[in-house]
Short mmCIF file of C-alpha atoms and ligand atoms in Angstrom, two decimals:
data_model
loop_
_atom_site.label_atom_id
_atom_site.label_comp_id
_atom_site.label_asym_id
_atom_site.label_seq_id
_atom_site.Cartn_x
_atom_site.Cartn_y
_atom_site.Cartn_z
CA MET A 738 76.64 94.58 130.41
CA VAL A 739 78.14 94.29 126.95
CA ASP A 740 75.08 92.38 125.74
CA ASN A 741 72.93 95.15 127.23
CA PHE A 742 74.85 97.74 125.22
CA ALA A 743 74.22 95.73 122.07
CA LYS A 744 70.48 95.66 122.86
CA VAL A 745 70.34 99.38 123.64
CA VAL A 746 72.13 100.25 120.42
CA GLU A 747 69.97 97.88 118.38
CA LEU A 748 66.91 99.83 119.53
CA ARG A 749 68.45 103.19 118.54
CA LEU A 750 69.85 102.36 115.14
CA SER A 751 68.52 101.16 111.80
CA PRO A 752 69.15 97.47 111.06
CA LYS A 753 71.85 98.46 108.56
CA ARG A 754 73.71 100.68 111.03
CA PHE A 755 73.35 98.06 113.77
CA LYS A 756 74.90 95.49 111.45
CA HIS A 757 77.76 97.94 110.79
CA THR A 758 78.16 98.38 114.55
CA LEU A 759 78.43 94.61 115.09
CA GLY A 760 81.00 94.51 112.28
CA VAL A 761 83.03 97.27 113.99
CA ALA A 762 82.86 95.27 117.24
CA GLU A 763 84.10 92.11 115.52
CA THR A 764 87.00 93.93 113.81
CA ALA A 765 87.86 95.94 116.93
CA GLU A 766 88.06 92.72 118.97
CA GLU A 767 90.49 91.24 116.44
CA LEU A 768 92.65 94.38 116.44
CA ALA A 769 92.57 94.51 120.24
CA HIS A 770 93.62 90.89 120.49
CA ALA A 771 96.53 91.57 118.09
CA THR A 772 97.72 94.66 120.00
CA GLY A 773 97.22 93.58 123.59
CA VAL A 774 94.33 95.95 124.29
CA CYS A 775 91.47 94.79 126.55
CA VAL A 776 89.12 93.03 124.13
CA GLU A 777 86.06 93.75 126.28
CA LYS A 778 86.84 97.48 126.31
CA ALA A 779 87.30 97.51 122.54
CA ARG A 780 83.95 95.74 122.13
CA VAL A 781 82.12 98.27 124.32
CA ALA A 782 83.70 101.25 122.51
CA ALA A 783 82.78 99.70 119.16
CA LEU A 784 79.19 98.95 120.17
CA LEU A 785 78.71 102.54 121.33
CA HIS A 786 80.75 104.42 118.68
CA ASP A 787 77.74 105.43 116.54
CA TYR A 788 75.30 105.88 119.42
CA ALA A 789 74.28 109.36 118.18
CA ARG A 790 74.62 108.60 114.45
CA GLU A 791 70.94 108.75 113.56
CA LEU A 792 69.95 111.89 115.43
CA SER A 793 68.87 114.82 113.28
CA PRO A 794 71.28 117.72 112.63
CA GLU A 795 69.07 119.94 114.82
CA THR A 796 69.12 117.48 117.70
CA LEU A 797 72.89 117.04 117.36
CA LYS A 798 73.43 120.80 117.42
CA GLY A 799 71.19 121.20 120.46
CA LEU A 800 73.04 118.46 122.38
CA ALA A 801 76.40 119.88 121.28
CA ARG A 802 75.40 123.19 122.86
CA GLU A 803 74.28 121.42 126.02
CA ALA A 804 77.61 119.59 126.19
CA ASN A 805 79.51 122.86 125.59
CA LEU A 806 81.18 121.47 122.51
CA ASP A 807 83.02 124.29 120.79
CA ASP A 808 84.41 122.59 117.69
CA GLN A 809 83.27 125.17 115.14
CA PHE A 810 84.16 122.98 112.19
CA SER A 811 81.91 120.16 113.40
CA LEU A 812 79.16 122.57 114.39
CA ASN A 813 79.15 123.66 110.73
CA GLN A 814 79.01 120.01 109.52
CA PRO A 815 76.58 118.48 112.01
CA GLU A 816 77.18 114.95 110.68
CA LEU A 817 80.55 115.11 112.44
CA LEU A 818 78.91 115.94 115.77
CA HIS A 819 77.63 112.37 116.25
CA ALA A 820 81.05 111.40 117.62
CA SER A 821 81.32 113.92 120.48
CA VAL A 822 77.58 113.97 121.12
CA GLY A 823 77.62 110.16 121.24
CA ALA A 824 80.24 110.26 124.01
CA PHE A 825 78.16 112.86 125.87
CA LEU A 826 75.01 110.72 125.63
CA VAL A 827 76.51 107.37 126.61
CA GLN A 828 77.85 109.10 129.69
CA ARG A 829 74.50 110.67 130.52
CA GLU A 830 72.12 107.90 129.44
CA LEU A 831 74.13 104.72 130.02
CA GLY A 832 76.45 105.86 132.82
CA VAL A 833 79.62 105.09 130.87
CA THR A 834 82.52 106.80 132.66
CA ASP A 835 85.59 105.06 131.22
CA GLN A 836 87.52 107.96 129.65
CA GLU A 837 89.32 105.66 127.20
CA ILE A 838 86.00 104.46 125.83
CA LEU A 839 84.65 108.01 125.67
CA ASP A 840 87.80 109.23 123.87
CA ALA A 841 87.57 106.42 121.34
CA ILE A 842 83.98 107.45 120.56
CA ILE A 843 84.97 111.14 120.32
CA SER A 844 87.84 110.57 117.87
CA HIS A 845 86.31 107.85 115.70
CA THR A 846 85.18 110.12 112.86
CA VAL A 847 87.96 112.66 112.23
CA GLY A 848 90.74 111.17 114.33
CA ARG A 849 93.18 113.27 116.34
CA ARG A 850 96.93 113.47 116.91
CA LYS A 851 98.27 111.13 119.59
CA MET A 852 95.33 108.77 119.30
CA ASN A 853 96.00 105.98 121.80
CA THR A 854 95.79 102.34 120.78
CA LEU A 855 92.08 101.96 121.57
CA GLU A 856 91.26 105.13 119.61
CA GLN A 857 93.26 103.85 116.65
CA ILE A 858 91.46 100.53 116.82
CA ILE A 859 88.00 102.09 116.73
CA TYR A 860 88.99 104.62 114.03
CA LEU A 861 90.32 101.85 111.79
CA ALA A 862 87.67 99.22 112.58
CA ASP A 863 84.96 101.74 111.64
CA MET A 864 86.48 101.99 108.16
CA ILE A 865 87.31 98.35 107.44
CA GLU A 866 84.65 96.26 109.21
CA PRO A 867 83.37 93.39 107.02
CA ASN A 868 80.19 95.16 105.87
CA ARG A 869 82.10 98.15 104.47
CA ASP A 870 82.15 98.09 100.69
CA TYR A 871 83.73 101.05 98.94
CA ALA A 872 86.52 101.54 96.42
CA GLY A 873 89.81 101.07 98.24
CA VAL A 874 88.55 99.18 101.29
CA GLN A 875 90.56 96.07 100.35
CA GLU A 876 93.76 98.12 100.30
CA LEU A 877 92.90 99.45 103.75
CA ARG A 878 92.31 95.90 105.02
CA ALA A 879 95.67 94.86 103.57
CA ALA A 880 97.40 97.79 105.28
CA ALA A 881 95.65 96.96 108.55
CA SER A 882 96.86 93.36 108.34
CA GLN A 883 100.47 94.62 108.43
CA ASN A 884 100.08 96.50 111.69
CA LEU A 885 97.76 98.96 113.39
CA LYS A 886 99.72 102.12 112.59
CA THR A 887 100.06 101.24 108.89
CA GLY A 888 96.31 100.68 108.79
CA VAL A 889 95.54 103.94 110.56
CA VAL A 890 97.76 106.00 108.23
CA ALA A 891 96.19 104.32 105.20
CA ALA A 892 92.73 105.10 106.60
CA LEU A 893 93.62 108.74 107.25
CA ASP A 894 95.09 109.01 103.72
CA HIS A 895 91.99 107.45 102.22
CA THR A 896 89.68 109.85 104.05
CA ILE A 897 91.72 112.91 103.05
CA ARG A 898 91.81 111.79 99.38
CA TYR A 899 88.08 111.06 99.44
CA LEU A 900 87.24 114.48 100.89
CA LEU A 901 89.50 116.20 98.32
CA ASN A 902 87.75 114.29 95.52
CA ILE A 903 84.30 115.36 96.63
CA ASN A 904 85.40 118.93 97.41
CA LYS A 905 84.61 118.79 101.12
CA PRO A 906 86.49 120.63 103.84
CA ILE A 907 88.92 118.48 105.81
CA HIS A 908 88.98 118.59 109.61
CA LEU A 909 92.36 119.74 110.93
CA HIS A 910 92.39 116.82 113.37
CA THR A 911 92.57 114.45 110.41
CA ILE A 912 95.59 116.25 108.90
CA ASP A 913 97.16 116.58 112.33
CA ALA A 914 96.74 112.86 113.02
CA ARG A 915 98.29 111.92 109.67
CA ASN A 916 101.27 114.23 110.25
CA TYR A 917 101.73 112.86 113.76
CA PHE A 918 101.81 109.20 112.69
CA LEU A 919 103.88 109.86 109.54
CA MET A 920 106.47 111.71 111.59
CA GLY A 921 106.99 108.79 113.91
CA GLY A 922 104.24 109.11 116.46
CA ASP A 923 102.80 105.89 117.74
O1 DGI B 1590 79.40 107.06 111.29
P1 DGI B 1590 79.90 106.24 110.13
O2 DGI B 1590 79.11 106.49 108.88
O3 DGI B 1590 80.04 104.80 110.44
O4 DGI B 1590 81.40 106.74 109.81
P2 DGI B 1590 82.13 108.07 110.34
O5 DGI B 1590 81.88 108.28 111.77
O6 DGI B 1590 83.56 107.93 109.91
O7 DGI B 1590 81.44 109.27 109.56
C1 DGI B 1590 81.66 109.30 108.20
C2 DGI B 1590 81.22 110.61 107.65
O8 DGI B 1590 82.05 111.66 108.16
C3 DGI B 1590 81.37 110.62 106.15
O9 DGI B 1590 80.18 111.14 105.60
C4 DGI B 1590 82.53 111.52 105.87
C5 DGI B 1590 82.53 112.41 107.07
N1 DGI B 1590 83.87 112.93 107.39
C6 DGI B 1590 84.89 112.31 108.00
N2 DGI B 1590 85.95 113.14 108.14
C7 DGI B 1590 85.56 114.33 107.63
C8 DGI B 1590 84.24 114.20 107.15
N3 DGI B 1590 83.55 115.21 106.57
C9 DGI B 1590 84.17 116.38 106.44
N4 DGI B 1590 83.53 117.37 105.86
N5 DGI B 1590 85.45 116.58 106.86
C10 DGI B 1590 86.18 115.61 107.48
O10 DGI B 1590 87.36 115.83 107.84
FE1 FE B 1591 80.48 107.32 113.09
FE1 FE B 1592 80.57 103.85 112.29
#
């Protein structure tokens, strides 16, 4: 089944994005192993996390309406919709029903407070997988090597700083997640 998911995703994504997806799977498996999460589940969530990533903004908005998604912020920045729409589509097209996997896909882009361990793994793996190459990624990998929570906070910080630098609005879930983990949430 997992190999089938890899095949399905390979057909939907550009070679570059598929390579990124395999990198996320590799990193997610390592993080799952280190934290006692089911490695197979982490692999499936990773393989499917960007399922809707290459759909057009119009298609994403149409599917968001169909799925009754009401996140106004994401509806105004359709790029963010690929997370929730991806969860909607893997349910409908692939029959994925595992809520933990669906939640990990939903929260992988902006995060959310009280992210469970699998959600944290996918959020972080998406940002530090081996093919990622941006200023600061090494620091994030170093933080992740300490422990999952340290890596997640560093990743949330990095995203918030990046969005400030490029003058983009910041999703409240991202701020909320950072506050939650900084104030002791795990
Ligand atoms: O799908 P990927 O490219 O692998 O990575 P992703 O799902 O983390 O999406 C990254 C994009 O999402 C990137 O262009 C920045 C954007 N993004 C993430 N959080 C926010 C955001 N954009 C806005 N405007 N606000 C956010 O809070
Ligand atoms: Fe994504
Ligand atoms: Fe991704």
